[in-house]
Short mmCIF file of C-alpha atoms in Angstrom, two decimals:
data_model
loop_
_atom_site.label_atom_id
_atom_site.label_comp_id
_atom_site.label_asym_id
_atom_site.label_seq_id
_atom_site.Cartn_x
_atom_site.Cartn_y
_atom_site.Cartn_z
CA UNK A 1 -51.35 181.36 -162.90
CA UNK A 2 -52.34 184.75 -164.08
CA UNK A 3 -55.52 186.18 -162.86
CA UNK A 4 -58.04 187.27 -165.82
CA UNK A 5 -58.61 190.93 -166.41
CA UNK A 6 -62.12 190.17 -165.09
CA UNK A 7 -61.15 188.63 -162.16
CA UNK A 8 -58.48 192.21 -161.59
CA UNK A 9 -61.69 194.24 -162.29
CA UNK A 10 -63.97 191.99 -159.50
CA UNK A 11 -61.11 192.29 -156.97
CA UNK A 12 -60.76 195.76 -157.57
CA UNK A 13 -64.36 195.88 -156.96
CA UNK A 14 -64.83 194.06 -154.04
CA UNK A 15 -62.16 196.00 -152.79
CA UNK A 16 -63.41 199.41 -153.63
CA UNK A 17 -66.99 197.72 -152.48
CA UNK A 18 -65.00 197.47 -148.68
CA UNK A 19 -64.86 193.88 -148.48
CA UNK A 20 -62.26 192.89 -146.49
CA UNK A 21 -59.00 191.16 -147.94
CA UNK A 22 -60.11 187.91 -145.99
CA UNK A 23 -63.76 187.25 -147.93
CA UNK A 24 -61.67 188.23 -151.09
CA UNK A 25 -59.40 185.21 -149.89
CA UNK A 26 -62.09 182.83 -148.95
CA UNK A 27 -64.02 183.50 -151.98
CA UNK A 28 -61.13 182.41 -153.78
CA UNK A 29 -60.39 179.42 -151.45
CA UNK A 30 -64.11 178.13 -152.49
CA UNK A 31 -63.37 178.63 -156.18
CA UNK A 32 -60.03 177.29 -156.17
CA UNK A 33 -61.73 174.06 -154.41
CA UNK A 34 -64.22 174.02 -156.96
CA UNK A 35 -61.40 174.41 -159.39
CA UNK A 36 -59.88 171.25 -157.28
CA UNK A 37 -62.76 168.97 -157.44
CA UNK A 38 -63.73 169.63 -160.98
CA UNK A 39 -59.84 168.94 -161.92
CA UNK A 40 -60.06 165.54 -159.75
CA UNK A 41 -63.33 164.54 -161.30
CA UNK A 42 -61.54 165.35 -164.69
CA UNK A 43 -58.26 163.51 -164.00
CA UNK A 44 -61.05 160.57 -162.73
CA UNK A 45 -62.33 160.63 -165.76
CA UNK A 46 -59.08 160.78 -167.83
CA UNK A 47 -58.00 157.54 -165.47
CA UNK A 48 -60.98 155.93 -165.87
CA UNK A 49 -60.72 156.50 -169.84
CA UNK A 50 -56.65 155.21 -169.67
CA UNK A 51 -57.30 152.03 -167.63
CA UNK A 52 -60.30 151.48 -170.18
CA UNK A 53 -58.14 152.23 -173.10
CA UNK A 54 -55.65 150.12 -171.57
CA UNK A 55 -58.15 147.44 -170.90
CA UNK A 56 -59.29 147.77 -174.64
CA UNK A 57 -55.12 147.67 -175.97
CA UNK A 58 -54.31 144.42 -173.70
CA UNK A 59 -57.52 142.74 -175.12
CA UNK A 60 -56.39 143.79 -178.66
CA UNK A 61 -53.32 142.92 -177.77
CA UNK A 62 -54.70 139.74 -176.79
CA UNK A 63 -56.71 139.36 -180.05
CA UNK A 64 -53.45 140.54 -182.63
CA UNK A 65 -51.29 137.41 -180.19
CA UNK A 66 -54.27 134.89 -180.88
CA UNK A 67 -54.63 136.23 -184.46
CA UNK A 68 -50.64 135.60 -185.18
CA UNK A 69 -50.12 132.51 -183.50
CA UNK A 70 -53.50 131.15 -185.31
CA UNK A 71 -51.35 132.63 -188.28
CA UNK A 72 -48.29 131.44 -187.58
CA UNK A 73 -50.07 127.86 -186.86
CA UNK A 74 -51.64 127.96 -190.34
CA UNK A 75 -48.35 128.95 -192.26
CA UNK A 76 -46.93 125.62 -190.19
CA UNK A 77 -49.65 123.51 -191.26
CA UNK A 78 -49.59 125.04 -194.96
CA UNK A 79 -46.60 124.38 -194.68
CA UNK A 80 -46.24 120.68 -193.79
CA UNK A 81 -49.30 120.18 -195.93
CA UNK A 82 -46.81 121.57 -199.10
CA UNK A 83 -43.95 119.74 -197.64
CA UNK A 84 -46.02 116.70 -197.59
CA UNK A 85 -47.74 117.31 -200.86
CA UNK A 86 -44.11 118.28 -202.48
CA UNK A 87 -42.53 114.68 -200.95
CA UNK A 88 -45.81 113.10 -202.58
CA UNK A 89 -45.14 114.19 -205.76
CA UNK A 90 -41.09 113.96 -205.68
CA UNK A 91 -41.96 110.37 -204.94
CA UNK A 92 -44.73 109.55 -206.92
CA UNK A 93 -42.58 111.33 -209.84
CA UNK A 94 -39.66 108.96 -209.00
CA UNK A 95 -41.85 106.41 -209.28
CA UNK A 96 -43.43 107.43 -212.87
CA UNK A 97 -39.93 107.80 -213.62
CA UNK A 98 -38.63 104.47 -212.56
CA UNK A 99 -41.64 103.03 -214.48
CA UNK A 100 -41.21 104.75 -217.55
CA UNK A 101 -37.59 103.68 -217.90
CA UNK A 102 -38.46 100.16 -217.21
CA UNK A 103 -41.04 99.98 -219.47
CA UNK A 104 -38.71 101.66 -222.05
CA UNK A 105 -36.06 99.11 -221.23
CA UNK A 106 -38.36 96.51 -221.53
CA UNK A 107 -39.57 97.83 -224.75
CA UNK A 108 -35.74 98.01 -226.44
CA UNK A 109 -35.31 94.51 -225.44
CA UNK A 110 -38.54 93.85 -226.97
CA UNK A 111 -37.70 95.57 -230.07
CA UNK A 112 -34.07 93.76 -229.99
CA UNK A 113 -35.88 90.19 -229.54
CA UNK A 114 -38.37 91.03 -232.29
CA UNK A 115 -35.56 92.25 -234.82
CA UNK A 116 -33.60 88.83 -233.82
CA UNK A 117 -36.80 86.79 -234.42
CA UNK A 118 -37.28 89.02 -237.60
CA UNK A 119 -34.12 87.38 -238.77
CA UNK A 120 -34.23 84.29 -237.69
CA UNK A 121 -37.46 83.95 -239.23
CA UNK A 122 -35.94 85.26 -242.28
CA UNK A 123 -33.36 82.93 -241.91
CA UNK A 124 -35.86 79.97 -241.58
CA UNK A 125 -38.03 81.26 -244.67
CA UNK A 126 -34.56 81.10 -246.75
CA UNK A 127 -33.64 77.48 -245.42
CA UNK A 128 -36.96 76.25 -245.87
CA UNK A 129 -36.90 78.18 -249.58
CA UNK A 130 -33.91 76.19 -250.10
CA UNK A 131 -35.36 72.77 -249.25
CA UNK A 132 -38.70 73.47 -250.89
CA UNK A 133 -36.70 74.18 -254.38
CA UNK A 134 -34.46 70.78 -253.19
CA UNK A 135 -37.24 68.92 -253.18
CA UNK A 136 -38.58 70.49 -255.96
CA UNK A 137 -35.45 69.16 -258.08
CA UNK A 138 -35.69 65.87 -256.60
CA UNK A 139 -39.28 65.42 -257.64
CA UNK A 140 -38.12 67.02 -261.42
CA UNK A 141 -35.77 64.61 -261.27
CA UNK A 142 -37.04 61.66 -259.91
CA UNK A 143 -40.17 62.26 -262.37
CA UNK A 144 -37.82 61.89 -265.26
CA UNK A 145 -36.56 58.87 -264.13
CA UNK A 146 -40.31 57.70 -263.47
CA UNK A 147 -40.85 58.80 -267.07
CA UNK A 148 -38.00 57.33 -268.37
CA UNK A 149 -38.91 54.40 -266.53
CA UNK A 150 -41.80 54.09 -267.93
CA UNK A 151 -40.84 54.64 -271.48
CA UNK A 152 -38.19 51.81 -270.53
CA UNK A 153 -40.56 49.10 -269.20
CA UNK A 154 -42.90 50.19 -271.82
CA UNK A 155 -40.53 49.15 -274.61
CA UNK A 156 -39.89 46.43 -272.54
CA UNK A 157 -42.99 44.97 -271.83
CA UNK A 158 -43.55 45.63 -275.85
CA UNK A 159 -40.77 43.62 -277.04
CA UNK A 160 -41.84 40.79 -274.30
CA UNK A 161 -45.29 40.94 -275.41
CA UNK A 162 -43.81 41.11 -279.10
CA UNK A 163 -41.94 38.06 -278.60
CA UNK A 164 -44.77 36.19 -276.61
CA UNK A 165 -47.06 36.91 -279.72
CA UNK A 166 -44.76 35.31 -281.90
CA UNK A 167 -44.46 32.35 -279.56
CA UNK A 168 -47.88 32.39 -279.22
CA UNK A 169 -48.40 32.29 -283.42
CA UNK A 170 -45.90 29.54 -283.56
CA UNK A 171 -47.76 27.54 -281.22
CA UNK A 172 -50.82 27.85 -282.40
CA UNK A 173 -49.69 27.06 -286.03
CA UNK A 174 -48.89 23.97 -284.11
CA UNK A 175 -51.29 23.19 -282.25
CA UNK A 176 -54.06 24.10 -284.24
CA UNK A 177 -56.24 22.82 -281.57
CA UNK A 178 -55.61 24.75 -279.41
CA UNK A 179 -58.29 26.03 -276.88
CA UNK A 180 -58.34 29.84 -277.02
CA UNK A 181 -57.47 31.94 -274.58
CA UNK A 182 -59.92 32.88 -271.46
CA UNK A 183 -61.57 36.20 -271.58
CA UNK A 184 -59.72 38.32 -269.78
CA UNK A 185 -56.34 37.64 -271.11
CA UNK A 186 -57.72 38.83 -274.63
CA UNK A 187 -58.96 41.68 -273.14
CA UNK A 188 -55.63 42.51 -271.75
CA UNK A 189 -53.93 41.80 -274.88
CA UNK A 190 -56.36 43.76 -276.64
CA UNK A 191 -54.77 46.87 -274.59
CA UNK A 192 -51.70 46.61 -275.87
CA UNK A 193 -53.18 45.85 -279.44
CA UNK A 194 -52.28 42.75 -279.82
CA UNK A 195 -54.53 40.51 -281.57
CA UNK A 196 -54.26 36.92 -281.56
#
């Protein structure tokens, strides 16, 4: 190391001053102990301030391991918890699915049964058309035979009466005495206007 102009002027003075060369060295012994201790306190301190600064970047160190694994252990469990949450939905989807074409399976076969019983009902109303409008005729027809009938047994029962009046006249111009007839059987008579 270079000596300081000062330091050149103080030698030269001590020198000049008629120290001897040996105080001159001892002087500079003491400082360059000085010099010594003060650089050992100094590197103390500098060692002191490394194994604290290396204390302080283990227990960072420390912290940024604790922090990532608690990371790395939430990204896991976010993780599974999605994964979970994803199979829950895939499944429960399936499952909507699966439902939703069985009930739309269920309703085409409904439809298809309600269409067939559409026309089968149809069917039925037409048949049962038919036989009302069969029976229909039959009654017509069968009521003009009644009719007829009627008419028929009316003439009938006319020309019977008919000839029983004339019976009746020609018996009772012979038997003259005669007892008439009860009540009831003039009344009937008396219906079919005949008058005896």
């Amino acid at each position: 190391m270079m000596a300081s102009p000062v330091k050149k002027k103080a030698a030269a003075a001590a020198v000049k001053d008629g120290k001897d060369a040996g105080a001159l060295l001892d002087e500079k012994l003491k400082k360059a102990a000085l010099r010594i201790q003060s650089l050992e306190r100094e590197l103390v301190n500098q060692m002191e301030q490394t194994a604290r600064a290396n204390a302080a970047r283990n227990e960072l160190r420390t912290v940024i391991e604790n922090t990532r694994y608690d990371l790395e252990r939430r990204q896991e469990d976010h993780f599974d918890i999605a994964s979970e949450m994803t199979r829950q939905y895939l499944t429960m989807q399936s499952s909507l699915l699966k439902s939703i074409n069985e009930l739309e399976n269920r309703n085409a076969e409904l439809c298809d049964q309600l269409d067939a019983s559409k026309a089968a009902n149809e069917e039925l109303r037409k048949e049962f058309n038919r036989n009302i409008s069969a029976k229909d005729a039959t009654i017509l027809t069968q009521q003009r035979k009644m009719d007829q009938m009627a008419l028929d047994f009316n003439e009938i029962l006319k020309e019977t009466i008919d000839k029983m009046s004339e019976r009746i006249e020609e018996h009772a111009t012979k038997n003259l005495k005669q007892p008439p007839l009860p009540p009831h059987i003039s009344e009937q008579l008396a219906e079919f206007n005949i008058r005896l």
